[in-house]
Short mmCIF file of C-alpha atoms in Angstrom, two decimals:
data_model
loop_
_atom_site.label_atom_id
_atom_site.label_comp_id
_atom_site.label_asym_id
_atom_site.label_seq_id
_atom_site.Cartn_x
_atom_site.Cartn_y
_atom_site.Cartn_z
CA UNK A 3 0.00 0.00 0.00
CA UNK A 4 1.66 2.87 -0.98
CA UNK A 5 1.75 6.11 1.42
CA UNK A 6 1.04 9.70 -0.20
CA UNK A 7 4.25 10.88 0.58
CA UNK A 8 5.88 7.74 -1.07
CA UNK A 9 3.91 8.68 -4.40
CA UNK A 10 4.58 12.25 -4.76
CA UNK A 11 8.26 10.97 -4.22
CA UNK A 12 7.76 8.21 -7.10
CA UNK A 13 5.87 10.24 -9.17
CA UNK A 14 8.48 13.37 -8.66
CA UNK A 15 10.24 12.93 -12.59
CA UNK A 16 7.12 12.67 -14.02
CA UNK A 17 5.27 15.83 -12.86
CA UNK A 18 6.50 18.33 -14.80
CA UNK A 19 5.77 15.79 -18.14
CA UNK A 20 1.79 15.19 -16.73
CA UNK A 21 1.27 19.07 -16.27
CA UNK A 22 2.90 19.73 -19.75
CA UNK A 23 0.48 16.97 -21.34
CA UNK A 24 -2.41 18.66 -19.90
CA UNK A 25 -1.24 22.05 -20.96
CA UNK A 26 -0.87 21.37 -24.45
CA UNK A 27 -4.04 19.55 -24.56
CA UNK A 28 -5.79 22.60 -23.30
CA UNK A 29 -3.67 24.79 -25.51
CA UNK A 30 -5.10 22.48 -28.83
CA UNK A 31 -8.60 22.29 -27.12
CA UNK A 32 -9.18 26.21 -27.27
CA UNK A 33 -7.48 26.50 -30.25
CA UNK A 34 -9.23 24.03 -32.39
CA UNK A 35 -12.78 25.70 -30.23
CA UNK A 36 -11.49 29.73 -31.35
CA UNK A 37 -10.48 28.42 -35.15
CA UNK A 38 -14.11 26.58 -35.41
CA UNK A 39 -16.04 28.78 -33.66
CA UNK A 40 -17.04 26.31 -31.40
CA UNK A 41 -18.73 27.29 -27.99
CA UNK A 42 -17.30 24.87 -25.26
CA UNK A 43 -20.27 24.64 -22.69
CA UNK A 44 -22.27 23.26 -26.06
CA UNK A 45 -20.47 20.33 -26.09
CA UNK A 46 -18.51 20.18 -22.80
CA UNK A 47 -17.05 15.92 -23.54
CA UNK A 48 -15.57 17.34 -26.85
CA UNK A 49 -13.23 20.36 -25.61
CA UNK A 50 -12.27 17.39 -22.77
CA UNK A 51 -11.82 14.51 -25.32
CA UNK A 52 -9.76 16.81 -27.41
CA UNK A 53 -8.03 17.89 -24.31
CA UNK A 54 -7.54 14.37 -23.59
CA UNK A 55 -6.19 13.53 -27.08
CA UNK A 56 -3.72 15.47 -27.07
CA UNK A 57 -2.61 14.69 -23.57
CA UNK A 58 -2.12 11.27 -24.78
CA UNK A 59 0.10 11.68 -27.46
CA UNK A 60 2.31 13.55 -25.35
CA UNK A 61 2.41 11.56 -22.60
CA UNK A 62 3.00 8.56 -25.28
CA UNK A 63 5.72 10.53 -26.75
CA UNK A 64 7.55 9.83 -23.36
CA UNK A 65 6.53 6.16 -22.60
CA UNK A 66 4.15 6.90 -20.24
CA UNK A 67 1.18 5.78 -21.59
CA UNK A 68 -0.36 2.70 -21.56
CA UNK A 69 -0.95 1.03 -24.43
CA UNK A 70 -2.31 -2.61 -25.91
CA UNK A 71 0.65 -4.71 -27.64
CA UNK A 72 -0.76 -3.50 -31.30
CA UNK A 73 0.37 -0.23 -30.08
CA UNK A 74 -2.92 1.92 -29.48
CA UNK A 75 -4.17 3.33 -26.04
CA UNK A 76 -5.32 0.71 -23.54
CA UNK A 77 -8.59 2.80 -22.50
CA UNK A 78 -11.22 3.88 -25.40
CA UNK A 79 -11.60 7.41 -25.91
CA UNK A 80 -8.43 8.77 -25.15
CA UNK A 81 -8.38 7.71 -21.57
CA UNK A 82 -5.41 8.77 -20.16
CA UNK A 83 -3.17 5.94 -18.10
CA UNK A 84 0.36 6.52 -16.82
CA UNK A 85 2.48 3.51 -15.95
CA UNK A 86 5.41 4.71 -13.75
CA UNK A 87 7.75 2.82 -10.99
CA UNK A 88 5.27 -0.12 -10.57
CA UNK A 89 2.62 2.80 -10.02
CA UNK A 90 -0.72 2.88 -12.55
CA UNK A 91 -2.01 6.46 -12.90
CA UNK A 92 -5.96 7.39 -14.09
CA UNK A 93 -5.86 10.90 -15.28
CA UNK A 94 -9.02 11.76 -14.94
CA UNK A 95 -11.12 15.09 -15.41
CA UNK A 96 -14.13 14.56 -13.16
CA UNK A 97 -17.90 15.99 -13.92
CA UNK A 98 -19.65 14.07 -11.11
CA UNK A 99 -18.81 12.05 -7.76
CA UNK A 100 -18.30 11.71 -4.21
CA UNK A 101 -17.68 15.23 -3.18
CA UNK A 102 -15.25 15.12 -0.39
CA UNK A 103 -13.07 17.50 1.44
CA UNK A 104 -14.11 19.86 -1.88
CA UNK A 105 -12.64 17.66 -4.14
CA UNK A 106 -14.67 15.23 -6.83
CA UNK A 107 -13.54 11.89 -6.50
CA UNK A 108 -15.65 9.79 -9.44
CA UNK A 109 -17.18 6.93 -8.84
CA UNK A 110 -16.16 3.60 -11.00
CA UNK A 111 -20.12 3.34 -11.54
CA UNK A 112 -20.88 -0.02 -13.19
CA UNK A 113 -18.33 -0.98 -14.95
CA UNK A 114 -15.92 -3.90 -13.34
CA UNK A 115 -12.94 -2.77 -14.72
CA UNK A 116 -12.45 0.43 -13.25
CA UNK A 117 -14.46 -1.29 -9.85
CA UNK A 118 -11.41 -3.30 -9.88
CA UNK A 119 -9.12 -0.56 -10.59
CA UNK A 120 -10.71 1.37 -7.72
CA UNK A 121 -10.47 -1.71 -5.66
CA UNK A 122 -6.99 -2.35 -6.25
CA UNK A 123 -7.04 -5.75 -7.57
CA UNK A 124 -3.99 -7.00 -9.17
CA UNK A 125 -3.66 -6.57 -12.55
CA UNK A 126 -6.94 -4.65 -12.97
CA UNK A 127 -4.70 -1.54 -14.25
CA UNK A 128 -2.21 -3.24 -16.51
CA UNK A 129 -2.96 -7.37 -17.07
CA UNK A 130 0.13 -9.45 -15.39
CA UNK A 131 1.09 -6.58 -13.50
CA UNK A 132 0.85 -5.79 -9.88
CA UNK A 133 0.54 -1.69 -9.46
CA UNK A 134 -0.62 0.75 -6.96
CA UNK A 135 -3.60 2.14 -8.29
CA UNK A 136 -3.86 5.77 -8.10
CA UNK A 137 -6.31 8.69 -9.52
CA UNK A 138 -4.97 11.95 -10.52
CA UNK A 139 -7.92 14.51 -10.69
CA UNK A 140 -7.59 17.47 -13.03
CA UNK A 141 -9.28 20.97 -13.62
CA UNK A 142 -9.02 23.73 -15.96
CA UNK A 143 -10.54 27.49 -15.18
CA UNK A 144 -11.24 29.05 -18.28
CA UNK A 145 -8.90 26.54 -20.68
CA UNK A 146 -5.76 26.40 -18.02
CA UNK A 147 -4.74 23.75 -15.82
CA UNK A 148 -5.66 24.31 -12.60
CA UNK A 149 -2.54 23.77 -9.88
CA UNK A 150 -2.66 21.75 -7.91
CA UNK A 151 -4.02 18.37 -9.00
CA UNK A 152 -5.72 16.14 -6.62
CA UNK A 153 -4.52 12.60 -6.36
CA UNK A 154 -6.25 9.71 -4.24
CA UNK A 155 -5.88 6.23 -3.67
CA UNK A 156 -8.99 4.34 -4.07
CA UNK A 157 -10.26 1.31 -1.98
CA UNK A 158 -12.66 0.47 -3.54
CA UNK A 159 -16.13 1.70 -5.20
CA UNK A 160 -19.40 1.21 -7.58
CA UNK A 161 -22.03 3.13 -8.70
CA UNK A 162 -23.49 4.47 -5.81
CA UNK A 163 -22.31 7.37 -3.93
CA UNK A 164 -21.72 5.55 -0.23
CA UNK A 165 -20.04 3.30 -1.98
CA UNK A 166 -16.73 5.14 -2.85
CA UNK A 167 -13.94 3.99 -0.25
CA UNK A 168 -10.49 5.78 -0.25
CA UNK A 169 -7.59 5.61 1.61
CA UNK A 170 -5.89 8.95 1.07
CA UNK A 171 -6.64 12.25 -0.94
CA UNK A 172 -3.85 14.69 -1.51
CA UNK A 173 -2.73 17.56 -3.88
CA UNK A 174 -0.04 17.18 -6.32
CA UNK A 175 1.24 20.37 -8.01
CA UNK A 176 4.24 21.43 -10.28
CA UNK A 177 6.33 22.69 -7.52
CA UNK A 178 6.50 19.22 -6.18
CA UNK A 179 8.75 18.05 -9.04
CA UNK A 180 11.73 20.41 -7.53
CA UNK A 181 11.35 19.78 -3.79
CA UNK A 182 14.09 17.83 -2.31
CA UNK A 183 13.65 14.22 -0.22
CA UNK A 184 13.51 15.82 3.01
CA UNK A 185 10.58 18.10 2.08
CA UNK A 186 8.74 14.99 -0.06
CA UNK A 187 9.34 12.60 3.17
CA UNK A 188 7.46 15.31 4.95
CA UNK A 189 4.38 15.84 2.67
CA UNK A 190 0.50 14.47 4.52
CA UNK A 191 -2.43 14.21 2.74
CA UNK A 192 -5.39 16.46 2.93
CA UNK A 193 -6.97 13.67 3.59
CA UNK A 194 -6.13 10.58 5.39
CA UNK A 195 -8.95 7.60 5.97
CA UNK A 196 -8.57 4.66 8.12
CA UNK A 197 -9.33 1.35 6.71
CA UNK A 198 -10.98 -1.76 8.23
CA UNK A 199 -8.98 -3.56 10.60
CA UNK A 200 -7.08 -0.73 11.62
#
């Protein structure tokens, strides 16, 4: 079970590349919106989707995403996945949830595979692999990333709202990726939940 602290510290090289995804995905999203006159809150999944499109060819670019062996994106619809250091990442832009501690942590809803992913089941992230399974929650006030992001550790979840169960919710920003060990070992959650048995 991986601590908050531990994952900022495992995630620390790869910060700066997930916030630089996101940015240019923004950066195409209002662009290709201005050029075709499009009005985002019409269509709110297609600025996202394009968002997220983008996002994943960058993050490809630098091995990060997860892909099938034929070489295209494990998730449909651009879903974003980041495999680092044994840890499996869900970028995620949530629109509905759990709200807690004024974040919105999505439900899995119906669907096993991300109720496994949420549940931390081996290999429900990557197949053969054992990972820590880990959200990373983004934002974006009028087309820029919002800083921090929010990342959790899920327990466990399904389509209802009492169902969610988490073990820690904390922020990650950009000025993470250039604080040293000392200051990473001493990073706490915003939120820390205890789990059964404890």
């Amino acid at each position: 079970m991986a601590l908050y602290a531990e994952s900022v510290r495992q995630l620390q090289p790869v910060i700066p590349l997930i916030f630089s995804a996101l940015d240019v995905g923004l950066e195409a999203a209002n662009e290709h919106h201005t050029n075709n006159g499009l009005v985002r809150s019409d269509d709110p999944w297609h600025y996202a989707h394009t968002a997220r499109r983008i996002a994943l060819d960058q993050l490809r670019s630098e091995g990060l995403q997860v892909e099938t062996e034929s070489g295209r994106p494990l998730y449909a619809m651009s879903g974003l996945l980041l495999f680092y250091k044994d840890m499996a990442v869900r970028i995620l832009r949530p629109s509905d949830g759990a709200r807690t501690g004024g974040t919105t942590i999505p439900l899995p809803g119906r669907s096993k595979k991300r109720q496994a992913f949420w549940s931390q089941a081996e290999g429900s992230a990557i197949p053969g692999l054992e990972t820590d399974n880990l959200l990373l929650l983004w934002r974006d006030r009028e087309g820029k990333l919002t800083d921090p992001m929010t990342l959790v550790r899920p327990t466990g979840g399904g389509h209802r709202r009492n169902s969610l169960s988490i073990d820690w919710v904390g922020k990650l920003s950009k000025e993470m990726a250039t604080l040293r060990a000392a200051d990473l070992d001493e990073l706490e959650p915003d939120q820390q939940y205890k789990q059964l048995g404890e």
